[in-house]
PDB file of C-alpha atoms and ligand atoms in Angstrom:
ATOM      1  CA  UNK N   7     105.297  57.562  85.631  1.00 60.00           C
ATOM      2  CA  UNK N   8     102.919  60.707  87.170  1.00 61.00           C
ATOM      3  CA  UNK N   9     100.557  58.822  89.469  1.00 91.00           C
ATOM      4  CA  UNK N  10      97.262  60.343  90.928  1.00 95.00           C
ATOM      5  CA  UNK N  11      94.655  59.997  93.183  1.00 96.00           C
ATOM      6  CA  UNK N  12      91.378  61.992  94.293  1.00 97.00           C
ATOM      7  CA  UNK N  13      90.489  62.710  97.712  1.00 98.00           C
ATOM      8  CA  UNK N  14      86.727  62.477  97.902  1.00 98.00           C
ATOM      9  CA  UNK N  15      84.400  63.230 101.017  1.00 98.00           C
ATOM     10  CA  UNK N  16      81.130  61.259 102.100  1.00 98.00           C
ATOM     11  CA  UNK N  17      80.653  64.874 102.963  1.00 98.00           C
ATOM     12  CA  UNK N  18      81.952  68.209 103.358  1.00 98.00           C
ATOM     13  CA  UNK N  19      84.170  69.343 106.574  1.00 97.00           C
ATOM     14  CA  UNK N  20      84.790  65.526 107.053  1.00 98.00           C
ATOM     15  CA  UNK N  21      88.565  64.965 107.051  1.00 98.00           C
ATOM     16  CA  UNK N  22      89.464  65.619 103.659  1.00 98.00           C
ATOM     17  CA  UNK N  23      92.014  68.063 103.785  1.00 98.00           C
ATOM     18  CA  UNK N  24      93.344  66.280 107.351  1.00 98.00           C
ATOM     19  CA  UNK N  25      93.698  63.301 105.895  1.00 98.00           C
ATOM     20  CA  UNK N  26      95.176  64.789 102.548  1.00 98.00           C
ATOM     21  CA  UNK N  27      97.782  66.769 104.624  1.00 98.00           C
ATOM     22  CA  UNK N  28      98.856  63.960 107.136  1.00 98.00           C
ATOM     23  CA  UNK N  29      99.235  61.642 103.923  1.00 98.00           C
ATOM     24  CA  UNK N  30     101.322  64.090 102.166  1.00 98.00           C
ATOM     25  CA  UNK N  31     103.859  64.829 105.679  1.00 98.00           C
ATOM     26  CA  UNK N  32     103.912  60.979 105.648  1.00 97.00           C
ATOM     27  CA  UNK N  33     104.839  60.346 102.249  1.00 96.00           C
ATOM     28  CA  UNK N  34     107.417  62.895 101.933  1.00 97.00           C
ATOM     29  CA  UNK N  35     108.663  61.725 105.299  1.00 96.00           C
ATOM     30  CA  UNK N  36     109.490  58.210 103.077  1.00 93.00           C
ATOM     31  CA  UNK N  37     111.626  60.396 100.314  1.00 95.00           C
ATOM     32  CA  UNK N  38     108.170  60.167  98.185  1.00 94.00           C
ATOM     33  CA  UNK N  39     107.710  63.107  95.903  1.00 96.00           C
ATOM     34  CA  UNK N  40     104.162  64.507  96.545  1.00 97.00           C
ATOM     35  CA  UNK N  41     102.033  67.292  95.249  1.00 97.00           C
ATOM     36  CA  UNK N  42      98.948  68.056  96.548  1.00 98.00           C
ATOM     37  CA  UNK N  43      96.424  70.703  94.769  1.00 98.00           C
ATOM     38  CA  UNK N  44      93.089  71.811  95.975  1.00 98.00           C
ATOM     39  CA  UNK N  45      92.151  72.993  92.795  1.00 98.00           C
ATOM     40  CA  UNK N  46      88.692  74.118  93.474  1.00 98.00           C
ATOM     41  CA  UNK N  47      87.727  75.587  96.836  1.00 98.00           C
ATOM     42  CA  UNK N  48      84.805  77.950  98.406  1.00 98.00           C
ATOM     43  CA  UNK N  49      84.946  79.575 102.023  1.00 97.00           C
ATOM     44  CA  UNK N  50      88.524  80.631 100.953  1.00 98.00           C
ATOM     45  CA  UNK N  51      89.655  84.011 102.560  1.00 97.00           C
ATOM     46  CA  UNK N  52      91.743  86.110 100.820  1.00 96.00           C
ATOM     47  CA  UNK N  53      95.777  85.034 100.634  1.00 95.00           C
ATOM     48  CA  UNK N  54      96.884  87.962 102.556  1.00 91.00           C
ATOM     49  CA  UNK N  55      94.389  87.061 105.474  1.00 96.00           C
ATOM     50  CA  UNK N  56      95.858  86.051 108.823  1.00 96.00           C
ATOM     51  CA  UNK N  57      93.403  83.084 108.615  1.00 97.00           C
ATOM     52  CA  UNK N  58      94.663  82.164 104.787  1.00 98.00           C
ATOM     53  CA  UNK N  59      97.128  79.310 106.583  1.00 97.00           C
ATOM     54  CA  UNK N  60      93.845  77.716 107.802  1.00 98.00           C
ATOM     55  CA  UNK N  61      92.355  77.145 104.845  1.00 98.00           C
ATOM     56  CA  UNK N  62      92.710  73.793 102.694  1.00 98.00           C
ATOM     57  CA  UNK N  63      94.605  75.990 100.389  1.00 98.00           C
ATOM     58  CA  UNK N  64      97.114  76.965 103.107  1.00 98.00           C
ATOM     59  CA  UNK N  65      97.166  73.366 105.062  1.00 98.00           C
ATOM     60  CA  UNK N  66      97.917  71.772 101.598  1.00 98.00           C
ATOM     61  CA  UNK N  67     101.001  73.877 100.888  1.00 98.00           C
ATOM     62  CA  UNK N  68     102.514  73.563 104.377  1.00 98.00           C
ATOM     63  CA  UNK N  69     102.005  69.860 104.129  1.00 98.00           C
ATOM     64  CA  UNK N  70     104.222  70.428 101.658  1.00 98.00           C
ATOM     65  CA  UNK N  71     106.737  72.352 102.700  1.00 98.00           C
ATOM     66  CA  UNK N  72     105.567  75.082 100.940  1.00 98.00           C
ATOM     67  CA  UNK N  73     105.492  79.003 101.499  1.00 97.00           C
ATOM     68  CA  UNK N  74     102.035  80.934 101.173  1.00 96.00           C
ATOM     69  CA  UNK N  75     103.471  82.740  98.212  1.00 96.00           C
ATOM     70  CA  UNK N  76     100.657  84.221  95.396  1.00 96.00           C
ATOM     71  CA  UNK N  77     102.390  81.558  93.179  1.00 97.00           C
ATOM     72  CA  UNK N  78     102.188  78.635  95.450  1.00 98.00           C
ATOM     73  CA  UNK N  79      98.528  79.233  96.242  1.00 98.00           C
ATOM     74  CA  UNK N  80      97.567  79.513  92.502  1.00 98.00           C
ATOM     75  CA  UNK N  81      99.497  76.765  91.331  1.00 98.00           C
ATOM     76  CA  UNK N  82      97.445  74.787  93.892  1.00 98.00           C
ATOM     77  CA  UNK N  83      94.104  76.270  94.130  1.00 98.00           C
ATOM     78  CA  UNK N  84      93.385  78.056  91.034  1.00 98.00           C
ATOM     79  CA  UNK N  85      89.454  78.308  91.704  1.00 98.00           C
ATOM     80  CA  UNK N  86      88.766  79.841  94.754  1.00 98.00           C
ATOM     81  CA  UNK N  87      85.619  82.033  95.987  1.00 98.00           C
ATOM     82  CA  UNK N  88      85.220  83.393  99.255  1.00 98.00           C
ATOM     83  CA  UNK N  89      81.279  82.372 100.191  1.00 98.00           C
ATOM     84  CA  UNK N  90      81.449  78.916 102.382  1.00 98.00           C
ATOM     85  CA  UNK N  91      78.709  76.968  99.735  1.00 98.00           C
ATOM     86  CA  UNK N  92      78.551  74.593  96.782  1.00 98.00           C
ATOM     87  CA  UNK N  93      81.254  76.150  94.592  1.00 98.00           C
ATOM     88  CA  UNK N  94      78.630  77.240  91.593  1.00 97.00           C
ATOM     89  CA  UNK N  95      76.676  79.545  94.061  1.00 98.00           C
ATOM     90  CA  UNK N  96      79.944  80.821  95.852  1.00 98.00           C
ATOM     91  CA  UNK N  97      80.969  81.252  92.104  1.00 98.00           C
ATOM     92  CA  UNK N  98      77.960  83.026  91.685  1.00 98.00           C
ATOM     93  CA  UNK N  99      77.715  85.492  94.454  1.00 98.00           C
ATOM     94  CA  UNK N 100      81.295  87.034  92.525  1.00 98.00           C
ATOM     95  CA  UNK N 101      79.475  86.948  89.058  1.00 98.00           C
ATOM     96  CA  UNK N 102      81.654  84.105  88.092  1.00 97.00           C
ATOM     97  CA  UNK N 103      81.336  80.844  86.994  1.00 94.00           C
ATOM     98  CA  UNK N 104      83.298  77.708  85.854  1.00 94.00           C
ATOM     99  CA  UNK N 105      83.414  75.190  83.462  1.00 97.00           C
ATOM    100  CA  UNK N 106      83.967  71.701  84.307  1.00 98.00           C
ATOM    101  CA  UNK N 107      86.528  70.981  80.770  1.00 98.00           C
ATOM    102  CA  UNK N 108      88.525  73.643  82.206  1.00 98.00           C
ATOM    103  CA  UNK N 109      88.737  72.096  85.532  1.00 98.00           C
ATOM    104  CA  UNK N 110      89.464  69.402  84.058  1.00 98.00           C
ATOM    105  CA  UNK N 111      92.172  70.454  81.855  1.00 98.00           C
ATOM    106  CA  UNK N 112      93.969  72.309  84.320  1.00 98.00           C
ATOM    107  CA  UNK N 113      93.713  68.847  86.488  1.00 98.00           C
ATOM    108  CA  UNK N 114      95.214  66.561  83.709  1.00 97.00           C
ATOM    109  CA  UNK N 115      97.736  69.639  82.800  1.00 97.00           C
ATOM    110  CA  UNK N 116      99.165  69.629  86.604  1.00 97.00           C
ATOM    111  CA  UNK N 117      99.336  65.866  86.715  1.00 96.00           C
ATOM    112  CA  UNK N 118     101.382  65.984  83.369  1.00 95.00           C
ATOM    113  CA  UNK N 119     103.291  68.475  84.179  1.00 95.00           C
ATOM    114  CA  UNK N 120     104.574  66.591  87.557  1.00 94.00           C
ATOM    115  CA  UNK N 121     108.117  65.133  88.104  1.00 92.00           C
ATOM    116  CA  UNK N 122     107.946  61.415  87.199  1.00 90.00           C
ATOM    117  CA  UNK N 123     107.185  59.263  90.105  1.00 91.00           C
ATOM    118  CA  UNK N 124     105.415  62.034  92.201  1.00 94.00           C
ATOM    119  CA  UNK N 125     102.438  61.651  93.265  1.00 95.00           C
ATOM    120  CA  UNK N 126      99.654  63.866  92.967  1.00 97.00           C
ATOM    121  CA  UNK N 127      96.995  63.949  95.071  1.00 97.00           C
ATOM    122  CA  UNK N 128      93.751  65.938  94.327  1.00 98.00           C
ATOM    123  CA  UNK N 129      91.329  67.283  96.872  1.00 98.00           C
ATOM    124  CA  UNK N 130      87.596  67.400  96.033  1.00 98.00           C
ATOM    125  CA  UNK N 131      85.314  69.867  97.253  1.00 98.00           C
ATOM    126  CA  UNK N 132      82.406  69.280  99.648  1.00 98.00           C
ATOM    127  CA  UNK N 133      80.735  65.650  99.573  1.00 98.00           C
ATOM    128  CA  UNK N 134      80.878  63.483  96.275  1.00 98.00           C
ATOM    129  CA  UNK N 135      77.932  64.703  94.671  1.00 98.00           C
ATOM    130  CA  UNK N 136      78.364  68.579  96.221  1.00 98.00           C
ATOM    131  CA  UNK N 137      77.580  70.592  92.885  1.00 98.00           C
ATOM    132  CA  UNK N 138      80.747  71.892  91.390  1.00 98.00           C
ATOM    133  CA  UNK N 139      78.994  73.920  88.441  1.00 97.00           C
ATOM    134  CA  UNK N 140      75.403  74.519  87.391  1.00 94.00           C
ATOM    135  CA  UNK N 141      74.987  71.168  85.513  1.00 96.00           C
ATOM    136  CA  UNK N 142      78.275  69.177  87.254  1.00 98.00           C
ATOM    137  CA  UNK N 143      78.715  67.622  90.474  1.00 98.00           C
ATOM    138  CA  UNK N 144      82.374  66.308  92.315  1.00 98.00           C
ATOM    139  CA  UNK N 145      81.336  62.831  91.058  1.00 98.00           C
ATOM    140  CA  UNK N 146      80.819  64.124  87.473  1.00 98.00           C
ATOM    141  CA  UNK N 147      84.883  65.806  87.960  1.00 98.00           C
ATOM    142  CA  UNK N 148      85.750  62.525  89.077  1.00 98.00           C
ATOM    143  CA  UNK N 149      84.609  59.916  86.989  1.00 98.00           C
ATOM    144  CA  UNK N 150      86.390  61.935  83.951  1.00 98.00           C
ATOM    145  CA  UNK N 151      89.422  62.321  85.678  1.00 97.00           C
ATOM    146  CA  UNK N 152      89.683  58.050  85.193  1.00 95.00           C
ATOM    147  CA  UNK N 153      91.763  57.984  88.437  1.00 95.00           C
ATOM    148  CA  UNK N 154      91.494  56.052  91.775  1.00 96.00           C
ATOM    149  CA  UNK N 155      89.752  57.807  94.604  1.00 97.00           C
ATOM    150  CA  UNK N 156      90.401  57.876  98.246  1.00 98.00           C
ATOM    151  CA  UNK N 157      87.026  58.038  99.997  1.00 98.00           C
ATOM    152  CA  UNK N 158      87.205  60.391 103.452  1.00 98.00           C
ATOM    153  CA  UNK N 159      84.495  59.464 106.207  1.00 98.00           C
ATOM    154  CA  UNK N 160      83.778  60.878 109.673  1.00 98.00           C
ATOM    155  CA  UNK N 161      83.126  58.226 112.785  1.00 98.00           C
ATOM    156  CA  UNK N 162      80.048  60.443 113.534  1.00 98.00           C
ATOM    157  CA  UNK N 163      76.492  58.707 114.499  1.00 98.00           C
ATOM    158  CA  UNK N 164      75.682  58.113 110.675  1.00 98.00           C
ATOM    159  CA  UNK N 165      79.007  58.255 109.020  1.00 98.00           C
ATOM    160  CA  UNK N 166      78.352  54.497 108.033  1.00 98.00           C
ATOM    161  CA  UNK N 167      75.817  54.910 105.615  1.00 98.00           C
ATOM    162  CA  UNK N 168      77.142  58.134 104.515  1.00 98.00           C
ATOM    163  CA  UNK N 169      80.284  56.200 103.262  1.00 98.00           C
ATOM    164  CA  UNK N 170      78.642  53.233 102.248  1.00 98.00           C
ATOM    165  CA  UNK N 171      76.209  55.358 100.248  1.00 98.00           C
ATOM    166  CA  UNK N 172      79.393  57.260  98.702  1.00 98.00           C
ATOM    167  CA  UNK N 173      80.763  53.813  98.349  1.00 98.00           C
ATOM    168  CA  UNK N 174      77.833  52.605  96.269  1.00 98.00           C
ATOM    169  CA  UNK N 175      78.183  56.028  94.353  1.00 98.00           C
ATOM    170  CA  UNK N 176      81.238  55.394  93.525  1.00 98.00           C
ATOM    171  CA  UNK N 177      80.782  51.810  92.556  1.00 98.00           C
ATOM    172  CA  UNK N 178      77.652  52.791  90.140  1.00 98.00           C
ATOM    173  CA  UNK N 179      79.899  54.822  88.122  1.00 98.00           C
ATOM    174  CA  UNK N 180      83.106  52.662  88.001  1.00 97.00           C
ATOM    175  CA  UNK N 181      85.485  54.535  89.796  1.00 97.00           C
ATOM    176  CA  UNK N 182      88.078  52.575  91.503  1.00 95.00           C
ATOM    177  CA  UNK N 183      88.281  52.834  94.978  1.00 96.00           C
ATOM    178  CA  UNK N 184      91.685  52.572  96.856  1.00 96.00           C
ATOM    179  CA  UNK N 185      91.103  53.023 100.534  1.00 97.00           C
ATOM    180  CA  UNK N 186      88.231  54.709 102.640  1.00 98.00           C
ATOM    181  CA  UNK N 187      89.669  56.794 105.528  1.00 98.00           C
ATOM    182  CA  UNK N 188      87.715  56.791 108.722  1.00 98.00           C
ATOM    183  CA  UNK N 189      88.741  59.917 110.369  1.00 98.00           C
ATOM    184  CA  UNK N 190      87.586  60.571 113.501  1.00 98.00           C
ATOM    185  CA  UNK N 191      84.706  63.131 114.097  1.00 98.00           C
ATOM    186  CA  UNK N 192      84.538  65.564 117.654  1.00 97.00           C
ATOM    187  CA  UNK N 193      82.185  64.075 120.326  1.00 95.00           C
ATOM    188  CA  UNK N 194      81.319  60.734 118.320  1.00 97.00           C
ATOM    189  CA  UNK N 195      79.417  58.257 120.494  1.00 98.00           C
ATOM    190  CA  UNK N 196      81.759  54.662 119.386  1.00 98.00           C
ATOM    191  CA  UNK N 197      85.449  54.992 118.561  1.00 98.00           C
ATOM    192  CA  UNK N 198      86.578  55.053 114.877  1.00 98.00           C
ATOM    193  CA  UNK N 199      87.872  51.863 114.907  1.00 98.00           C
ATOM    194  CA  UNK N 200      84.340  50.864 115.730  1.00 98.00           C
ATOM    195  CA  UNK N 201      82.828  52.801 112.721  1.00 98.00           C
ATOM    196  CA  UNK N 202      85.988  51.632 110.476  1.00 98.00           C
ATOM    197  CA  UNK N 203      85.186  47.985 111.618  1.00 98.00           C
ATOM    198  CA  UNK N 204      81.732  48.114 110.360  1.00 98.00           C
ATOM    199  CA  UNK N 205      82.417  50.063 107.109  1.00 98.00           C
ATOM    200  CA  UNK N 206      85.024  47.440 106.296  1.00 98.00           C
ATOM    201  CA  UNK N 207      82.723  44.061 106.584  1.00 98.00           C
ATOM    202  CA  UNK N 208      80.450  45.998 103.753  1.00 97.00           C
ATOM    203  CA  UNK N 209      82.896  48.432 101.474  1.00 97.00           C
ATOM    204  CA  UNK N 210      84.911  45.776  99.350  1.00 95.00           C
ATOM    205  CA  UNK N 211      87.540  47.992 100.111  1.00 96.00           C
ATOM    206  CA  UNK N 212      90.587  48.762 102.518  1.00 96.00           C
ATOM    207  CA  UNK N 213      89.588  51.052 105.486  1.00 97.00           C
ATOM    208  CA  UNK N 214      92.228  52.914 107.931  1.00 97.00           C
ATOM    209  CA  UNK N 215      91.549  55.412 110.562  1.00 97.00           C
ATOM    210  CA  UNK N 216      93.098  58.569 112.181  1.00 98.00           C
ATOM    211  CA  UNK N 217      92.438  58.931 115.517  1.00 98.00           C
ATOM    212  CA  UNK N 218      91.889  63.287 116.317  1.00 98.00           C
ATOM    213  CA  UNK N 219      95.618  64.820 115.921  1.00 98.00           C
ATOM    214  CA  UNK N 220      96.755  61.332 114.456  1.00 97.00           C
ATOM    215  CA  UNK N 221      99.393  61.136 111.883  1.00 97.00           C
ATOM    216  CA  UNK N 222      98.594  58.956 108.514  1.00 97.00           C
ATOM    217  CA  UNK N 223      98.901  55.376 109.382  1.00 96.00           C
ATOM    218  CA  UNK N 224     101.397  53.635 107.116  1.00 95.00           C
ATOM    219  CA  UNK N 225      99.192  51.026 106.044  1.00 93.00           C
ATOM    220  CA  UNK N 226      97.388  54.330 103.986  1.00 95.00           C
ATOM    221  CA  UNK N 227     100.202  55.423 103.146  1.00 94.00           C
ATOM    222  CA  UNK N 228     100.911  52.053 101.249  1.00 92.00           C
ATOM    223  CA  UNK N 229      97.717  51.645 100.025  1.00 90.00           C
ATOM    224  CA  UNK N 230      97.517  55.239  97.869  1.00 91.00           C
ATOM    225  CA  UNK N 231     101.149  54.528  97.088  1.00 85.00           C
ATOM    226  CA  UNK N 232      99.966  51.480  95.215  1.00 85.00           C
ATOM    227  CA  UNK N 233      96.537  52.035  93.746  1.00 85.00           C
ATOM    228  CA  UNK N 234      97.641  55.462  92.218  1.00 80.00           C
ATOM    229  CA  UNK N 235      99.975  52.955  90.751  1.00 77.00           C
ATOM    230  CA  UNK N 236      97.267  51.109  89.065  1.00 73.00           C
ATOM    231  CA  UNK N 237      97.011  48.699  91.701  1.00 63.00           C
ATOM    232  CA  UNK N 238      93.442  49.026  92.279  1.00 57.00           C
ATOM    233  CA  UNK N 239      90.784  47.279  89.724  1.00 45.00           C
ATOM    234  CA  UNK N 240      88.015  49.451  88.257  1.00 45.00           C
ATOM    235  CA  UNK N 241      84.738  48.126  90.097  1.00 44.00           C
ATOM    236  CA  UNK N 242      82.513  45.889  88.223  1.00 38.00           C
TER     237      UNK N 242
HETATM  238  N1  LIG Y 293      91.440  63.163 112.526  1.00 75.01           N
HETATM  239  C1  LIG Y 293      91.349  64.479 112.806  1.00 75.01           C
HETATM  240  N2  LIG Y 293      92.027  64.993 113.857  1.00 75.01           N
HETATM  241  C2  LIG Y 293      91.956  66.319 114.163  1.00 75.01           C
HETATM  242  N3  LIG Y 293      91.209  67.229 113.477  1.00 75.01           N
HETATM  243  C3  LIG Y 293      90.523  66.744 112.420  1.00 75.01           C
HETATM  244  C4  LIG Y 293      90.545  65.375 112.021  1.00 75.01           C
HETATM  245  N4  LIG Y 293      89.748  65.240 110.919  1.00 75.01           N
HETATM  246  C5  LIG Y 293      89.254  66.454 110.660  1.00 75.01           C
HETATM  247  N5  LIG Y 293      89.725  67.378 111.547  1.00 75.01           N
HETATM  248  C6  LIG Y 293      89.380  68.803 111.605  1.00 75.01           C
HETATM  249  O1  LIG Y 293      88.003  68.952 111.284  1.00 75.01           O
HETATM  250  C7  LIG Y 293      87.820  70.124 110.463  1.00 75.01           C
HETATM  251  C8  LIG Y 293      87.271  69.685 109.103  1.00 75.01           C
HETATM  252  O2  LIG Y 293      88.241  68.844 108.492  1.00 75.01           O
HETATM  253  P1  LIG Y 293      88.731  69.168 107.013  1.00 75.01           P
HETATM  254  O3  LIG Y 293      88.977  70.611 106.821  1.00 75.01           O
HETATM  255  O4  LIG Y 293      89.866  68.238 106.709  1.00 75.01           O
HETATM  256  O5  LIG Y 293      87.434  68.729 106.216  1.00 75.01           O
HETATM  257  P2  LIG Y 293      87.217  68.706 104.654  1.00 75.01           P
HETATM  258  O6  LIG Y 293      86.479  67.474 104.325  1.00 75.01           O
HETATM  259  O7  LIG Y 293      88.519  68.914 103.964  1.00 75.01           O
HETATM  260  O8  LIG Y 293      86.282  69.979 104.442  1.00 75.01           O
HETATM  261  P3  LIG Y 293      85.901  70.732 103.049  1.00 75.01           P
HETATM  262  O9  LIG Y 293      84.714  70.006 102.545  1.00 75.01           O
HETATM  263  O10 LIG Y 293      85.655  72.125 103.460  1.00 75.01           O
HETATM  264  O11 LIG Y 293      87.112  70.584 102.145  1.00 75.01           O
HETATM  265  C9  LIG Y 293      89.195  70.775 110.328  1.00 75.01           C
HETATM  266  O12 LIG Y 293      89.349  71.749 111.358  1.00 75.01           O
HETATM  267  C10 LIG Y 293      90.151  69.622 110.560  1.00 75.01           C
HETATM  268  O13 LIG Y 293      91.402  70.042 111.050  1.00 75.01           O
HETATM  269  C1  LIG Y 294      82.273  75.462 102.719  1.00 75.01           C
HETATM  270  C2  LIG Y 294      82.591  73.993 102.767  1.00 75.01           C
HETATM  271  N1  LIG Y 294      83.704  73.802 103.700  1.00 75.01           N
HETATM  272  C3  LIG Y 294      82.991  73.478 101.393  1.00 75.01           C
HETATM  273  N2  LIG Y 294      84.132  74.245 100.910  1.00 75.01           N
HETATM  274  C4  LIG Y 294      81.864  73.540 100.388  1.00 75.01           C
HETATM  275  C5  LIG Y 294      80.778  72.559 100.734  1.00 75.01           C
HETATM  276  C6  LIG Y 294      79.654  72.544  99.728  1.00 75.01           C
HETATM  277  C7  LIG Y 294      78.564  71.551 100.114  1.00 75.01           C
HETATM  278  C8  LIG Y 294      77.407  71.562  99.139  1.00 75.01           C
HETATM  279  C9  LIG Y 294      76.438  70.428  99.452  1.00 75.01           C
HETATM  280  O1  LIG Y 294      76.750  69.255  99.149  1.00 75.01           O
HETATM  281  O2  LIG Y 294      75.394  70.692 100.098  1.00 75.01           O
HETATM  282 MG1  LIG Y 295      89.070  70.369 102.643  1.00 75.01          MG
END
């Protein structure tokens, strides 16, 4: 059985693709098949760019053991625009748009079309509700998806309410949550353990931490392991 799981941000440049890629060199360190797609992106330079292996794109696929081939990239990322914005202006600055049912096609088509018991993790863009087309937001891709979400936070001054606001989010529009993921911000004033601690008492929901230049803690790795195994209940 294909399980999946969405990596969502309580906001943009917060961890996601970290987290995502030190999840996916710990899973695969455990013999567990793993494929990990960015499928939308903005602030993406082009693949032949010396900076391409920076990208989410390129950290994805070497998380994976994967070559920057044309192939690899558009198997993972097939929506990419250079401008670093919401992905409907960056869209827009190339004269191109997207449609949310084909995102979402191509999403359920790649989680199909994965080896049985891989599983496939899938990288939002931006924060939760960072606009993905004119009319849709990250929450809107989602909620149809129907699958579990692990929710990224920073340990900056004010990363608590930004995840317990995503949280909330989340909760409003009955998306399971399996794990929040505290990981740790530049120049934060407590540690992350602090801001984990405190997101914890409130969340109703499992909360690890990466430490700057940590690997994924195994407890995480359990946790995704097991709600994208339909271990997690859909909220109230
Ligand atoms: N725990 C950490 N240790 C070291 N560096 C980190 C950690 N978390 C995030 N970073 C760094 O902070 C920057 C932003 O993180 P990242 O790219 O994962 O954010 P993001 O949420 O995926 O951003 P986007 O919204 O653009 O997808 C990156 O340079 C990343 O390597
Ligand atoms: C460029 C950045 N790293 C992301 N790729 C896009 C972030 C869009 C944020 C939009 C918003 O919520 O204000
Ligand atoms: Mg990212």
């Amino acid at each position: 059985m294909t399980r999946a799981l969405f990596i969502a941000g309580a906001g943009t440049e917060i961890g996601k693709t970290y987290v995502t890629a030190a999840l996916t060199r710990r899973l695969r360190a455990r013999g567990e098949a793993v494929r990990a797609l960015k499928p939308l992106a903005s602030g993406v330079p082009p693949v032949g760019d010396p900076t391409f292996a920076a990208s989410d794109t390129g950290r994805l696929l070497a998380a994976q053991g994967l070559a920057l081939t044309p192939e690899a990239v558009e198997a993972c990322s097939p929506w990419r625009f250079a401008a670093p914005l919401a992905p409907d202006l960056a869209a827009a600055r190339e004269g191109r748009s997207l449609d949310l049912a084909d995102l979402l096609a191509w999403c359920r088509a790649a989680v199909a079309a994965a080896e049985p018991e891989t599983l496939v993790l899938i990288e939002g863009v931006g924060g939760l509700m960072s606009p993905i087309t004119r009319e849709a937001t990250g929450l809107d891709w989602l909620a149809a998806l129907g699958v579990p979400a692990l929710l990224v936070s920073g340990s900056y001054l004010g990363a608590i309410s930004h995840a317990l606001t995503a949280v909330e989010t989340l909760r409003a529009h009955g998306v399971p949550l399996a794990a929040i993921a505290v990981s740790e911000s530049p120049d934060a004033p407590t540690p992350p353990e602090t801001v984990a601690a405190a997101i914890a008492r409130r969340a109703g929901a499992p909360v690890a931490c990466l430490r700057r230049g940590a690997d994924c803690p195994g407890t995480l790795a359990r946790l995704v392991r097991d709600a994208a195994a339909g271990a997690v209940p859909r909220a109230p």
